[in-house]
mmCIF file of N, CA, C and O in Angstrom:
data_model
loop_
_atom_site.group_PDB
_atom_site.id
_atom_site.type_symbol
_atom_site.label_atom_id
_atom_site.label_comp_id
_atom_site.label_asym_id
_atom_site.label_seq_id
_atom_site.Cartn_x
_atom_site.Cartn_y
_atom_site.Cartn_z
ATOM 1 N N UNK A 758 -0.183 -16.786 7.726
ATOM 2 C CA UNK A 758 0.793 -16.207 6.824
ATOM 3 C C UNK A 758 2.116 -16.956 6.956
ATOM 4 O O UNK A 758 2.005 -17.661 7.959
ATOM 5 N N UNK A 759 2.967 -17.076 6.563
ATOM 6 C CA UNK A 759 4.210 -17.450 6.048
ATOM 7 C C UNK A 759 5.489 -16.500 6.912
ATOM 8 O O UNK A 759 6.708 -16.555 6.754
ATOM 9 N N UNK A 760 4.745 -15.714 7.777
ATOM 10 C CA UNK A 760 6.194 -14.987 8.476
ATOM 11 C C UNK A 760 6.114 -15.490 9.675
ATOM 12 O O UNK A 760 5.045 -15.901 10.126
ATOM 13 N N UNK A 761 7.728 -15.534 10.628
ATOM 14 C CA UNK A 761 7.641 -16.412 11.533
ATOM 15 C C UNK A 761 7.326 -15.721 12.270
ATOM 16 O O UNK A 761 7.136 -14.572 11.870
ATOM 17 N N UNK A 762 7.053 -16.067 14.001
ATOM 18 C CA UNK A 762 5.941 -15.613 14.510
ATOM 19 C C UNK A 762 7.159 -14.652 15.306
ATOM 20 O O UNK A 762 8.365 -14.759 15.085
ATOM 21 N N UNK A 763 6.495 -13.650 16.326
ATOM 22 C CA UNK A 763 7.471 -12.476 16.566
ATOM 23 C C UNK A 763 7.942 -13.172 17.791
ATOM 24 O O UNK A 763 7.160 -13.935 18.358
ATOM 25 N N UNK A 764 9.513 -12.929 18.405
ATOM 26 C CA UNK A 764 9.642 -13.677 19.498
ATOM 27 C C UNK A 764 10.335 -12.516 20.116
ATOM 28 O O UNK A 764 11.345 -11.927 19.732
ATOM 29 N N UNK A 765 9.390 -12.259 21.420
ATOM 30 C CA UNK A 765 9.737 -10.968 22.070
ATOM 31 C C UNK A 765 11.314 -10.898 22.739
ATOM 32 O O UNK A 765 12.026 -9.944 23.053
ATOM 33 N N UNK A 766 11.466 -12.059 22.788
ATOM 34 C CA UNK A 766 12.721 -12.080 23.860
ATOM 35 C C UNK A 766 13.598 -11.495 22.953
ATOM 36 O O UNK A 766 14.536 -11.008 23.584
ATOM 37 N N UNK A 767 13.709 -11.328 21.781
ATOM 38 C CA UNK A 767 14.786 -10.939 20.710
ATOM 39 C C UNK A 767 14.706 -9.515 20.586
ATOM 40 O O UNK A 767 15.496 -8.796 19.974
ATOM 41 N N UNK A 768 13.761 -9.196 21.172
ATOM 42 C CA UNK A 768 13.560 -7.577 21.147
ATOM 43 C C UNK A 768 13.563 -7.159 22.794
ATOM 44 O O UNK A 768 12.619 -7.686 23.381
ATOM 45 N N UNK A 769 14.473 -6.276 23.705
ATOM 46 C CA UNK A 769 13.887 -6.413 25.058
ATOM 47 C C UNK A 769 13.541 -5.156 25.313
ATOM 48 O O UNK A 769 13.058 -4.826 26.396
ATOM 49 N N UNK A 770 13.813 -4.119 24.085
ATOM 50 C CA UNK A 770 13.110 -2.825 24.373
ATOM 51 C C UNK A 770 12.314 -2.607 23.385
ATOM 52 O O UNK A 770 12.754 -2.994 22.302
ATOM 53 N N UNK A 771 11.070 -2.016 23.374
ATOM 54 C CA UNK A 771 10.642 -1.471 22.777
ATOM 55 C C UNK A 771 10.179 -0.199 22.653
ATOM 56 O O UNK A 771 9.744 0.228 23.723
ATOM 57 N N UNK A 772 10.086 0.852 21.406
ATOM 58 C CA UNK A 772 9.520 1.956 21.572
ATOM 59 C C UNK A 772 8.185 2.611 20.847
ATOM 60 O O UNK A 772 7.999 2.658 19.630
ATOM 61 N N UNK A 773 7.423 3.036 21.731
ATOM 62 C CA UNK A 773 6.163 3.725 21.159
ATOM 63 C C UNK A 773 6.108 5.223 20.807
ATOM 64 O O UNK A 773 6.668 6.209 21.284
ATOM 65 N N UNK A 774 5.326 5.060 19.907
ATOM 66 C CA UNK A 774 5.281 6.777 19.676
ATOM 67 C C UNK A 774 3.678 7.593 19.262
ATOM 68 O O UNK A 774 2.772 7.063 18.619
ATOM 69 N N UNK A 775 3.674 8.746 19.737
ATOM 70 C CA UNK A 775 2.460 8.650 19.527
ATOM 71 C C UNK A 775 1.740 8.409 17.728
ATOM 72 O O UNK A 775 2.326 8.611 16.665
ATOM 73 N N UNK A 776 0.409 7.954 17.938
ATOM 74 C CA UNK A 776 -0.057 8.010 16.533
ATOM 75 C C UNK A 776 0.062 8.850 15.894
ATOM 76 O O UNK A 776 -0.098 9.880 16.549
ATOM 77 N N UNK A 777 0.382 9.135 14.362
ATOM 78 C CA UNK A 777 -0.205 10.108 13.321
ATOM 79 C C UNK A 777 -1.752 10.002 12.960
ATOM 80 O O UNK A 777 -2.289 9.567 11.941
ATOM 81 N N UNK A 778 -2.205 10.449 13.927
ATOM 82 C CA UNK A 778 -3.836 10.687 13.680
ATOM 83 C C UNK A 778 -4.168 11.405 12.160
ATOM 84 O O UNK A 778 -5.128 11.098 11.454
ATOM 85 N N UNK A 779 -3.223 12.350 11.863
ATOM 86 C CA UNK A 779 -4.089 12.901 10.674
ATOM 87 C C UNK A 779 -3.469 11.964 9.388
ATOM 88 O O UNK A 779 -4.273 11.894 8.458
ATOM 89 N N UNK A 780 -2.099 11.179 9.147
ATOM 90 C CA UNK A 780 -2.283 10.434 8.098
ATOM 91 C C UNK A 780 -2.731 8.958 8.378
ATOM 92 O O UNK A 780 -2.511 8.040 7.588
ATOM 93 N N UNK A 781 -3.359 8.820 9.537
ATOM 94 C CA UNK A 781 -3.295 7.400 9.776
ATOM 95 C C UNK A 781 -5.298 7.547 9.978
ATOM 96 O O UNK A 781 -5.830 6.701 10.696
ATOM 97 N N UNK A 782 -5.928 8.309 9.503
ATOM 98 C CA UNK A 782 -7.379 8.424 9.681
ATOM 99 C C UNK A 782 -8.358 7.743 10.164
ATOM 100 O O UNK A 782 -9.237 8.081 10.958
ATOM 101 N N UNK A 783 -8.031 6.125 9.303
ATOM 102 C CA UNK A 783 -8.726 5.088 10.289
ATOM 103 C C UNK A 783 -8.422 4.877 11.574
ATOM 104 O O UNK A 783 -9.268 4.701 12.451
ATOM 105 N N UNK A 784 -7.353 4.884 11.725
ATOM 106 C CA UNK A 784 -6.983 5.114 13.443
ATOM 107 C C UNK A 784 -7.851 5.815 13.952
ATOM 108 O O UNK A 784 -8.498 5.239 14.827
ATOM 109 N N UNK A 785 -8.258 7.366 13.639
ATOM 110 C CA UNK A 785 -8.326 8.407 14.344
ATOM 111 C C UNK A 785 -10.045 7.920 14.953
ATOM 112 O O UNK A 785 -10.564 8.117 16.051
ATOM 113 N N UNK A 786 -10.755 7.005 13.307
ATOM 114 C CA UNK A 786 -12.162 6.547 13.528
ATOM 115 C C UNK A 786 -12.504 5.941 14.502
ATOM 116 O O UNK A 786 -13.425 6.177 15.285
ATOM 117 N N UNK A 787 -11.380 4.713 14.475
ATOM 118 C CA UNK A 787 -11.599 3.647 15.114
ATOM 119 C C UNK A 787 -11.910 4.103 16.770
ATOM 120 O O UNK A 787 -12.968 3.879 17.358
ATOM 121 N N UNK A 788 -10.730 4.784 17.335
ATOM 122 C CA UNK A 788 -10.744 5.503 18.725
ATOM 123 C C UNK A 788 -11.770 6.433 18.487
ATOM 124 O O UNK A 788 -12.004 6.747 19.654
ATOM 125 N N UNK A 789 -12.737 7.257 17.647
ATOM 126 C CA UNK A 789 -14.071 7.332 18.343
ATOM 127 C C UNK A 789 -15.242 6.816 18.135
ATOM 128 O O UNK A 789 -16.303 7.317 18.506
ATOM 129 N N UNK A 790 -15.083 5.590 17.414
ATOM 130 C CA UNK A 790 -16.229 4.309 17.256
ATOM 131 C C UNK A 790 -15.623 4.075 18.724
ATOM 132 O O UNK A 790 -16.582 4.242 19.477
ATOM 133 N N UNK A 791 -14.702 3.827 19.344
ATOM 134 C CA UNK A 791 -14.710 2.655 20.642
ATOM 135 C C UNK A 791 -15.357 3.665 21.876
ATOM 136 O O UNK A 791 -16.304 3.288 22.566
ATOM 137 N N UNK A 792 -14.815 4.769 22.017
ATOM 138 C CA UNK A 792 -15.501 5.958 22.767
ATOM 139 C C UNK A 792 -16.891 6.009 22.818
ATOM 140 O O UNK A 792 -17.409 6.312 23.893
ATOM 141 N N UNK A 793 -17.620 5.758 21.809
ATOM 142 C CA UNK A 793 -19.239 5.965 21.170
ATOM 143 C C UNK A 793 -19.707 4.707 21.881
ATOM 144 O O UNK A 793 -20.662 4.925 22.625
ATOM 145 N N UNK A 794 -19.252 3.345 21.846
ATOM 146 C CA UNK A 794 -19.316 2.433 22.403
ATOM 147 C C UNK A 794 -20.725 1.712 20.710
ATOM 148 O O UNK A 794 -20.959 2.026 19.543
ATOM 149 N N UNK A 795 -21.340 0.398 22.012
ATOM 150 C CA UNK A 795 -22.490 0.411 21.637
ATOM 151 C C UNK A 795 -22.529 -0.295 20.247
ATOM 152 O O UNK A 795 -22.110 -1.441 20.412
ATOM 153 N N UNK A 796 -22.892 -0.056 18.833
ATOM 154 C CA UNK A 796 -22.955 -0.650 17.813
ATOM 155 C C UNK A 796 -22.107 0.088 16.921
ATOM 156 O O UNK A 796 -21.727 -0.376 15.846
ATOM 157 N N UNK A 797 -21.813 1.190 17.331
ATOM 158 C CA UNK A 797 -20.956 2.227 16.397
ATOM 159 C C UNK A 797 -19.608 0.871 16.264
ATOM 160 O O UNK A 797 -19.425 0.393 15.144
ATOM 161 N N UNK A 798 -18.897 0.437 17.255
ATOM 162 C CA UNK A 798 -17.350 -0.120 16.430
ATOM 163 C C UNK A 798 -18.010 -1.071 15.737
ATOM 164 O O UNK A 798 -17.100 -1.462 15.006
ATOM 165 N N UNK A 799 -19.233 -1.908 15.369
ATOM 166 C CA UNK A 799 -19.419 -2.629 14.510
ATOM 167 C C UNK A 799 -19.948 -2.259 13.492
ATOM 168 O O UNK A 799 -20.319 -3.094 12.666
ATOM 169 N N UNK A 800 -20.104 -1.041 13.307
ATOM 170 C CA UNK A 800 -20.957 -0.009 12.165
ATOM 171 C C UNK A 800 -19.555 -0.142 10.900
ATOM 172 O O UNK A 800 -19.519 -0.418 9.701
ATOM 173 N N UNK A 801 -18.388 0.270 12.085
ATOM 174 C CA UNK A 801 -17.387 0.915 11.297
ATOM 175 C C UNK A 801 -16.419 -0.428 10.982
ATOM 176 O O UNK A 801 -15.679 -0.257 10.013
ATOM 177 N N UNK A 802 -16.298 -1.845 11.700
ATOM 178 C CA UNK A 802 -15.611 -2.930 11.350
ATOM 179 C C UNK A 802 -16.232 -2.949 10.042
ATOM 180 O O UNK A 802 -15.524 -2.637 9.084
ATOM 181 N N UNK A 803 -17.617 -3.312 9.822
ATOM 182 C CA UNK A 803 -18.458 -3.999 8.339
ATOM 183 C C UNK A 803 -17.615 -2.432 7.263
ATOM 184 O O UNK A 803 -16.861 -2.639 6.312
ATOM 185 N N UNK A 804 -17.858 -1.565 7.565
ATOM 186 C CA UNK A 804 -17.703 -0.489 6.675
ATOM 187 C C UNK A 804 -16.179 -0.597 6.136
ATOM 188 O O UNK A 804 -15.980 -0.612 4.921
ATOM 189 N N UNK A 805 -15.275 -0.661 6.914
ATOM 190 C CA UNK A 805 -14.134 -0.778 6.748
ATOM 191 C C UNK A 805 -14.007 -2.357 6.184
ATOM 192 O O UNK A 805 -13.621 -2.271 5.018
ATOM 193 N N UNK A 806 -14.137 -3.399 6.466
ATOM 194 C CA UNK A 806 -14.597 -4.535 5.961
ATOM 195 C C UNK A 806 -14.972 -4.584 3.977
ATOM 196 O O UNK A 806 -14.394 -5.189 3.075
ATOM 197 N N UNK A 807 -16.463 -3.424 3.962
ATOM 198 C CA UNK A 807 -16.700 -3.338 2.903
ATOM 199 C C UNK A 807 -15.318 -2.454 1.776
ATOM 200 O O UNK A 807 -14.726 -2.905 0.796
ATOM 201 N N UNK A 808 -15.220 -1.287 2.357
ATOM 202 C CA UNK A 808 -14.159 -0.350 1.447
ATOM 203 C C UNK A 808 -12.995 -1.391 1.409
ATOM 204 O O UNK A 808 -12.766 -1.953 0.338
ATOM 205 N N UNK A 809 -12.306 -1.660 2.426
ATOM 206 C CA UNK A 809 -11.005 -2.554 2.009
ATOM 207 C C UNK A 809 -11.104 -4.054 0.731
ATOM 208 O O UNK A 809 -10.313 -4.743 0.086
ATOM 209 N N UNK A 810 -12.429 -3.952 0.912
ATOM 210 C CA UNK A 810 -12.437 -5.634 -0.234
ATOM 211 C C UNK A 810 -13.102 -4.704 -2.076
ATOM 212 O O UNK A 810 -13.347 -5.181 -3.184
ATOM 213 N N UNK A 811 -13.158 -3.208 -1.494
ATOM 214 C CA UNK A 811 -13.381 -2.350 -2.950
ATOM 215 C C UNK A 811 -12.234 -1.879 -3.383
ATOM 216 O O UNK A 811 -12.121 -1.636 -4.584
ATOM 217 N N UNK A 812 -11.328 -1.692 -2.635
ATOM 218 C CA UNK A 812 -10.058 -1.108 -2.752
ATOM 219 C C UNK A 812 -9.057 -2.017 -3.407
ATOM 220 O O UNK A 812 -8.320 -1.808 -4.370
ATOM 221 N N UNK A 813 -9.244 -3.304 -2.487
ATOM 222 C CA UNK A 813 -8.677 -4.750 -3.288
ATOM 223 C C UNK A 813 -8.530 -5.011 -4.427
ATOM 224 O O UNK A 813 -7.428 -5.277 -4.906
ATOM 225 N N UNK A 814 -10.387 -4.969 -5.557
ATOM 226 C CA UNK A 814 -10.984 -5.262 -6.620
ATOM 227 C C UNK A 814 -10.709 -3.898 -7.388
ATOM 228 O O UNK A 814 -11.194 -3.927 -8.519
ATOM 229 N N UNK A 815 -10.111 -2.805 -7.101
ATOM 230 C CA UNK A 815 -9.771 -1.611 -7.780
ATOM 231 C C UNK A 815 -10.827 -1.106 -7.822
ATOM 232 O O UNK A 815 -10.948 -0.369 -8.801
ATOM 233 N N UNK A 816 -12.007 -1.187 -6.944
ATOM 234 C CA UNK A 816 -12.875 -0.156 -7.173
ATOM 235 C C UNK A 816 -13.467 1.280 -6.701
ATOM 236 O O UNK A 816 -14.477 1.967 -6.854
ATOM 237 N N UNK A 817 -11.887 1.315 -5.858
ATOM 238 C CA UNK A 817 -12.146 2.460 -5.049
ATOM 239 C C UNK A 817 -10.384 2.963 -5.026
ATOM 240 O O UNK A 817 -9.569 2.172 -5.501
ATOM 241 N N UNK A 818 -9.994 4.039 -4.563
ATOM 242 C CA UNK A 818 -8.817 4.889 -3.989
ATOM 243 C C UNK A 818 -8.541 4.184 -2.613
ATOM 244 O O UNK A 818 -9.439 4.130 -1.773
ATOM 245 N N UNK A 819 -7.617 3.783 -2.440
ATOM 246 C CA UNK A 819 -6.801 4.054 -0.747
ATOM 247 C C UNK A 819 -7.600 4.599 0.065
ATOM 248 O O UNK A 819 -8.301 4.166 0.979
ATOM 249 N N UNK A 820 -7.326 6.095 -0.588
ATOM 250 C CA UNK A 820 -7.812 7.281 0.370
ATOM 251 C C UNK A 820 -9.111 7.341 0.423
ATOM 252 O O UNK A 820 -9.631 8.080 1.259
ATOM 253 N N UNK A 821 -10.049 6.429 -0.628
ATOM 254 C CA UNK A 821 -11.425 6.081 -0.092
ATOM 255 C C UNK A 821 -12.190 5.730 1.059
ATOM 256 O O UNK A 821 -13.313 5.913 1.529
ATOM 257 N N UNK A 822 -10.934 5.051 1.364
ATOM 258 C CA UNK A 822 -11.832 3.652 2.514
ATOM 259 C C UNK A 822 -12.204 4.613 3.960
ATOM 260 O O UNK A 822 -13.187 4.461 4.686
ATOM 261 N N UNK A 823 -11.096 5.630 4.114
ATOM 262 C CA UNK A 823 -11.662 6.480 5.659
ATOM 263 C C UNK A 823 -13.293 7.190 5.274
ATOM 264 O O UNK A 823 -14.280 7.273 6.004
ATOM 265 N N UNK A 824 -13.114 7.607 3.943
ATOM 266 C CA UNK A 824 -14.225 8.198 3.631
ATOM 267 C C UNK A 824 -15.615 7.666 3.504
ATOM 268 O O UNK A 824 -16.518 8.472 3.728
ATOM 269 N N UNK A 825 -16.028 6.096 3.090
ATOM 270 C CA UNK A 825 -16.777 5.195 3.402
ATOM 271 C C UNK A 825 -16.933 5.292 4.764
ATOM 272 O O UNK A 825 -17.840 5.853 5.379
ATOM 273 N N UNK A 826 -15.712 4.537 5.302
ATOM 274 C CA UNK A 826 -16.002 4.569 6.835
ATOM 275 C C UNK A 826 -17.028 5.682 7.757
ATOM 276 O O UNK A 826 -17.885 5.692 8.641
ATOM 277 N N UNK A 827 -16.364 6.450 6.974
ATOM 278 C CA UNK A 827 -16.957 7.871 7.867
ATOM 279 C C UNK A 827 -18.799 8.177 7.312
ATOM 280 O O UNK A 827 -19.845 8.498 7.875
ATOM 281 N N UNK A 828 -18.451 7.916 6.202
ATOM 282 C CA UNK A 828 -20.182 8.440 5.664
ATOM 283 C C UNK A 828 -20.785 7.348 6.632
ATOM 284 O O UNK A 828 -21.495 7.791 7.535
ATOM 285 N N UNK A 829 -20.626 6.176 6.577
ATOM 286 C CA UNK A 829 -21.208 4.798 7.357
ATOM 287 C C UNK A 829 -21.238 5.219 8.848
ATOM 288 O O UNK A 829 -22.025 4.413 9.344
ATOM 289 N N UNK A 830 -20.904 5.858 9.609
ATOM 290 C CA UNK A 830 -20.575 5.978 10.888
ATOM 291 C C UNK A 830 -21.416 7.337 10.940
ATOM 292 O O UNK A 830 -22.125 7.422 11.943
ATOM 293 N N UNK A 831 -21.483 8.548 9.947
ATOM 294 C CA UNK A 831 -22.558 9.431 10.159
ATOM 295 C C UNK A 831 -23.733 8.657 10.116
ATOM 296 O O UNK A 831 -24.460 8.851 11.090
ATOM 297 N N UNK A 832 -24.239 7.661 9.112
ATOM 298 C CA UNK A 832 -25.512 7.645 8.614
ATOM 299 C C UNK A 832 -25.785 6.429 9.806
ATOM 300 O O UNK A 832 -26.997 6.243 9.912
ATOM 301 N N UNK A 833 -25.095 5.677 10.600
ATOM 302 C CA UNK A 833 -25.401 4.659 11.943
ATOM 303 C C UNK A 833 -26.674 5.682 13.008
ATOM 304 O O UNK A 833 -26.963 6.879 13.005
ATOM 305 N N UNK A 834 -27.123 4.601 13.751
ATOM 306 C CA UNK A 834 -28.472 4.981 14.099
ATOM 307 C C UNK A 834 -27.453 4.651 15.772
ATOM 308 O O UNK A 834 -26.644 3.744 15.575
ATOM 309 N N UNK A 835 -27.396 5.186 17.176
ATOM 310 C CA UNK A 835 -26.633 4.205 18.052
ATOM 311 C C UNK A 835 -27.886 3.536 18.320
ATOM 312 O O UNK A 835 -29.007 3.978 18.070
ATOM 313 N N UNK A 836 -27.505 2.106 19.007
ATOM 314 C CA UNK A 836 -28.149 1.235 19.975
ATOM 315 C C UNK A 836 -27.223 0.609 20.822
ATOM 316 O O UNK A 836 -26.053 0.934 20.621
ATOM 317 N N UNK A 837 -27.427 -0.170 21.681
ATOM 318 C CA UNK A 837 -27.020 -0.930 22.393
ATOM 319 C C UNK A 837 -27.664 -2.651 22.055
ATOM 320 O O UNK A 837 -28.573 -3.203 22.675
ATOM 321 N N UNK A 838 -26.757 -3.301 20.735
ATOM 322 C CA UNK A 838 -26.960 -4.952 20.883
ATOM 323 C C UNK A 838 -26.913 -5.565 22.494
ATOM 324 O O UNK A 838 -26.261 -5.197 23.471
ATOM 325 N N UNK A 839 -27.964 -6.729 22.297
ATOM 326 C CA UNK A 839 -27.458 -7.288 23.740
ATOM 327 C C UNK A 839 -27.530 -8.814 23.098
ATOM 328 O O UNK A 839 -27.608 -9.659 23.990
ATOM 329 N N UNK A 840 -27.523 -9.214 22.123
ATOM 330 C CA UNK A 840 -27.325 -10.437 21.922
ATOM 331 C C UNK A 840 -26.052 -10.148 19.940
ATOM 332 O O UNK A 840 -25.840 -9.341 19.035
ATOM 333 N N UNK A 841 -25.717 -11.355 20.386
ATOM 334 C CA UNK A 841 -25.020 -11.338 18.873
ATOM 335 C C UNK A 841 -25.284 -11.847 18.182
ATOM 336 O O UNK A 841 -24.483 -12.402 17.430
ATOM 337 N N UNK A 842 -26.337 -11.912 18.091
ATOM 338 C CA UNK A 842 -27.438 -11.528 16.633
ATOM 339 C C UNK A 842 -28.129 -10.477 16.221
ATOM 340 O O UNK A 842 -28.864 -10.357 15.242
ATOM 341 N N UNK A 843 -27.801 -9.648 17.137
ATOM 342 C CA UNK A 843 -28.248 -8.196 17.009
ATOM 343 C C UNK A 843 -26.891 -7.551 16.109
ATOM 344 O O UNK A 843 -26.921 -6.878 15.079
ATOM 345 N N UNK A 844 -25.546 -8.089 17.020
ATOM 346 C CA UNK A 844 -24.627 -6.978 16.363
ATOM 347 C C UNK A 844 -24.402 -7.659 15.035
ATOM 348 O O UNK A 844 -23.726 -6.898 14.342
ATOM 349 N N UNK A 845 -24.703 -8.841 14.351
ATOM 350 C CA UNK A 845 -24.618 -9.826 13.415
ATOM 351 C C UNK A 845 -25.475 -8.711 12.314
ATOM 352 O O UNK A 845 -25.025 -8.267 11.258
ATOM 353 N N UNK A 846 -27.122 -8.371 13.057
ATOM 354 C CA UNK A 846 -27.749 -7.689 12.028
ATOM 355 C C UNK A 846 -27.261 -6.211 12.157
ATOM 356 O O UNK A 846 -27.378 -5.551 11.124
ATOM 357 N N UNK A 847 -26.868 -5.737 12.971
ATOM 358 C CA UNK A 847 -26.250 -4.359 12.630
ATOM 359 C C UNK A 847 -25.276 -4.813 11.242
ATOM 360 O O UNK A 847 -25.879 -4.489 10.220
ATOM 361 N N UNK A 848 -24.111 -5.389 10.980
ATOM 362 C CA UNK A 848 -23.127 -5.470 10.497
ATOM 363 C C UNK A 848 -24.012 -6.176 9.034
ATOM 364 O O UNK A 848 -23.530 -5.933 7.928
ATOM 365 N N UNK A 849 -25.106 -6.907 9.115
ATOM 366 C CA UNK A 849 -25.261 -6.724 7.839
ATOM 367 C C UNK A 849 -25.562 -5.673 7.026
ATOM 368 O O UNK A 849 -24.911 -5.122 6.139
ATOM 369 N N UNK A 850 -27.018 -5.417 7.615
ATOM 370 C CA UNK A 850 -27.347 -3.734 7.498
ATOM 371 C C UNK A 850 -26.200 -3.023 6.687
ATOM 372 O O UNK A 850 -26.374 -2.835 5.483
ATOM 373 N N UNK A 851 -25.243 -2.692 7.188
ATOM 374 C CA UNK A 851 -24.141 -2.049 7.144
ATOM 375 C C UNK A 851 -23.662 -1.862 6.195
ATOM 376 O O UNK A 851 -23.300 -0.795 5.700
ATOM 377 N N UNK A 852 -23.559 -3.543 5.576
ATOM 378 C CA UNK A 852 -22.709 -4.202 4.434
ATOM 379 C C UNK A 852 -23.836 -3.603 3.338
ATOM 380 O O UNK A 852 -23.418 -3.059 2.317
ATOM 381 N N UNK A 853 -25.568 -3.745 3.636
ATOM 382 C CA UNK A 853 -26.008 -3.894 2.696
ATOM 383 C C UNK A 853 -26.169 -2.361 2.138
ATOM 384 O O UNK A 853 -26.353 -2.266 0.924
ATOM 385 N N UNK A 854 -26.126 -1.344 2.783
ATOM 386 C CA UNK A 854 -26.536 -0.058 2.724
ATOM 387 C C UNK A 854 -25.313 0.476 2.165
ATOM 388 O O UNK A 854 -25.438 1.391 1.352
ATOM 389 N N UNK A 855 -23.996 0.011 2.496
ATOM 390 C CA UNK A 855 -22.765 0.539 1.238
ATOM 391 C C UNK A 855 -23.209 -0.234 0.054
ATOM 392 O O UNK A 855 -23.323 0.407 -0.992
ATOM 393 N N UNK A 856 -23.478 -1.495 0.038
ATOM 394 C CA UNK A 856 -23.646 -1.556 -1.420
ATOM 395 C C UNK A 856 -24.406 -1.494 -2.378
ATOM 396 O O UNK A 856 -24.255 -1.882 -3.536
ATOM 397 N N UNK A 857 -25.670 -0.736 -1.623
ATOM 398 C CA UNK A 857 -26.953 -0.207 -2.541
ATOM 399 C C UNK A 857 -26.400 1.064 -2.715
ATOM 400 O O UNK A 857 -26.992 1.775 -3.527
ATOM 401 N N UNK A 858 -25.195 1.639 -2.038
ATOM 402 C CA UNK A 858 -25.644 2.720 -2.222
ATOM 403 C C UNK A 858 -23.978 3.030 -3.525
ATOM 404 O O UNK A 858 -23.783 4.170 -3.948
ATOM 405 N N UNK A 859 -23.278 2.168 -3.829
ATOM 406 C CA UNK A 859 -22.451 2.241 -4.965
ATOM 407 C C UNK A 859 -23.065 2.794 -6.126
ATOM 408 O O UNK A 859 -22.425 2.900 -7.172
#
C-alpha cells in the first residue's frame, strides 16, 4: 500500500481497550475458531475470504459476511490437518460449498 510504514518510536505510549465483541462479530468468531483449534480457523479464513470478495462485487450486505462465516463454521466437520495439503483441501472445500450453495 502507499501508507508509510508505522514508526513506533513516534508513538511511546500506547493504549488498548477492550474489544467490542458485539459490533465487531468477526472478532468475536475468529477468537472461537482459534479456541476450537484444528481446521476450524481455516474453515472460517476461506469463509471470510469468500463473503469479503461478495461484499466487494456488491453481492452481499456488510452485515453479511459474519453471517456466512458463521453458517460455514456450523456446517465444518473438526479434524486435525497434519500436512498442508490437508488444510489447502479443507479451505477449498470451504470455498466450494459457499459457492454452490449461493
Amino acid at each position: 500500500n502507499d501508507f508509510p510504514r508505522l514508526d513506533f518510536s513516534q508513538y511511546p505510549s500506547l493504549t488498548f481497550e477492550k474489544p467490542d465483541l458485539e459490533n465487531f462479530p468477526c472478532l468475536n468468531l475468529a477468537y472461537h475458531a482459534s479456541q476450537l483449534g484444528g481446521n476450524i480457523p481455516c474453515v472460517m479464513n476461506a469463509a471470510n475470504e469468500v463473503a469479503v470478495a461478495q461484499f466487494l462485487h456488491d453481492r452481499i450486505k456488510f452485515n453479511d459476511i459474519p453471517k456466512i462465516i458463521e453458517q460455514a463454521l456450523e456446517k465444518a466437520v473438526y479434524c486435525k490437518p497434519e500436512s498442508i495439503e490437508e488444510y489447502l483441501e479443507v479451505d477449498k472445500e470451504v470455498r466450494r460449498n459457499l459457492i454452490q450453495s449461493k
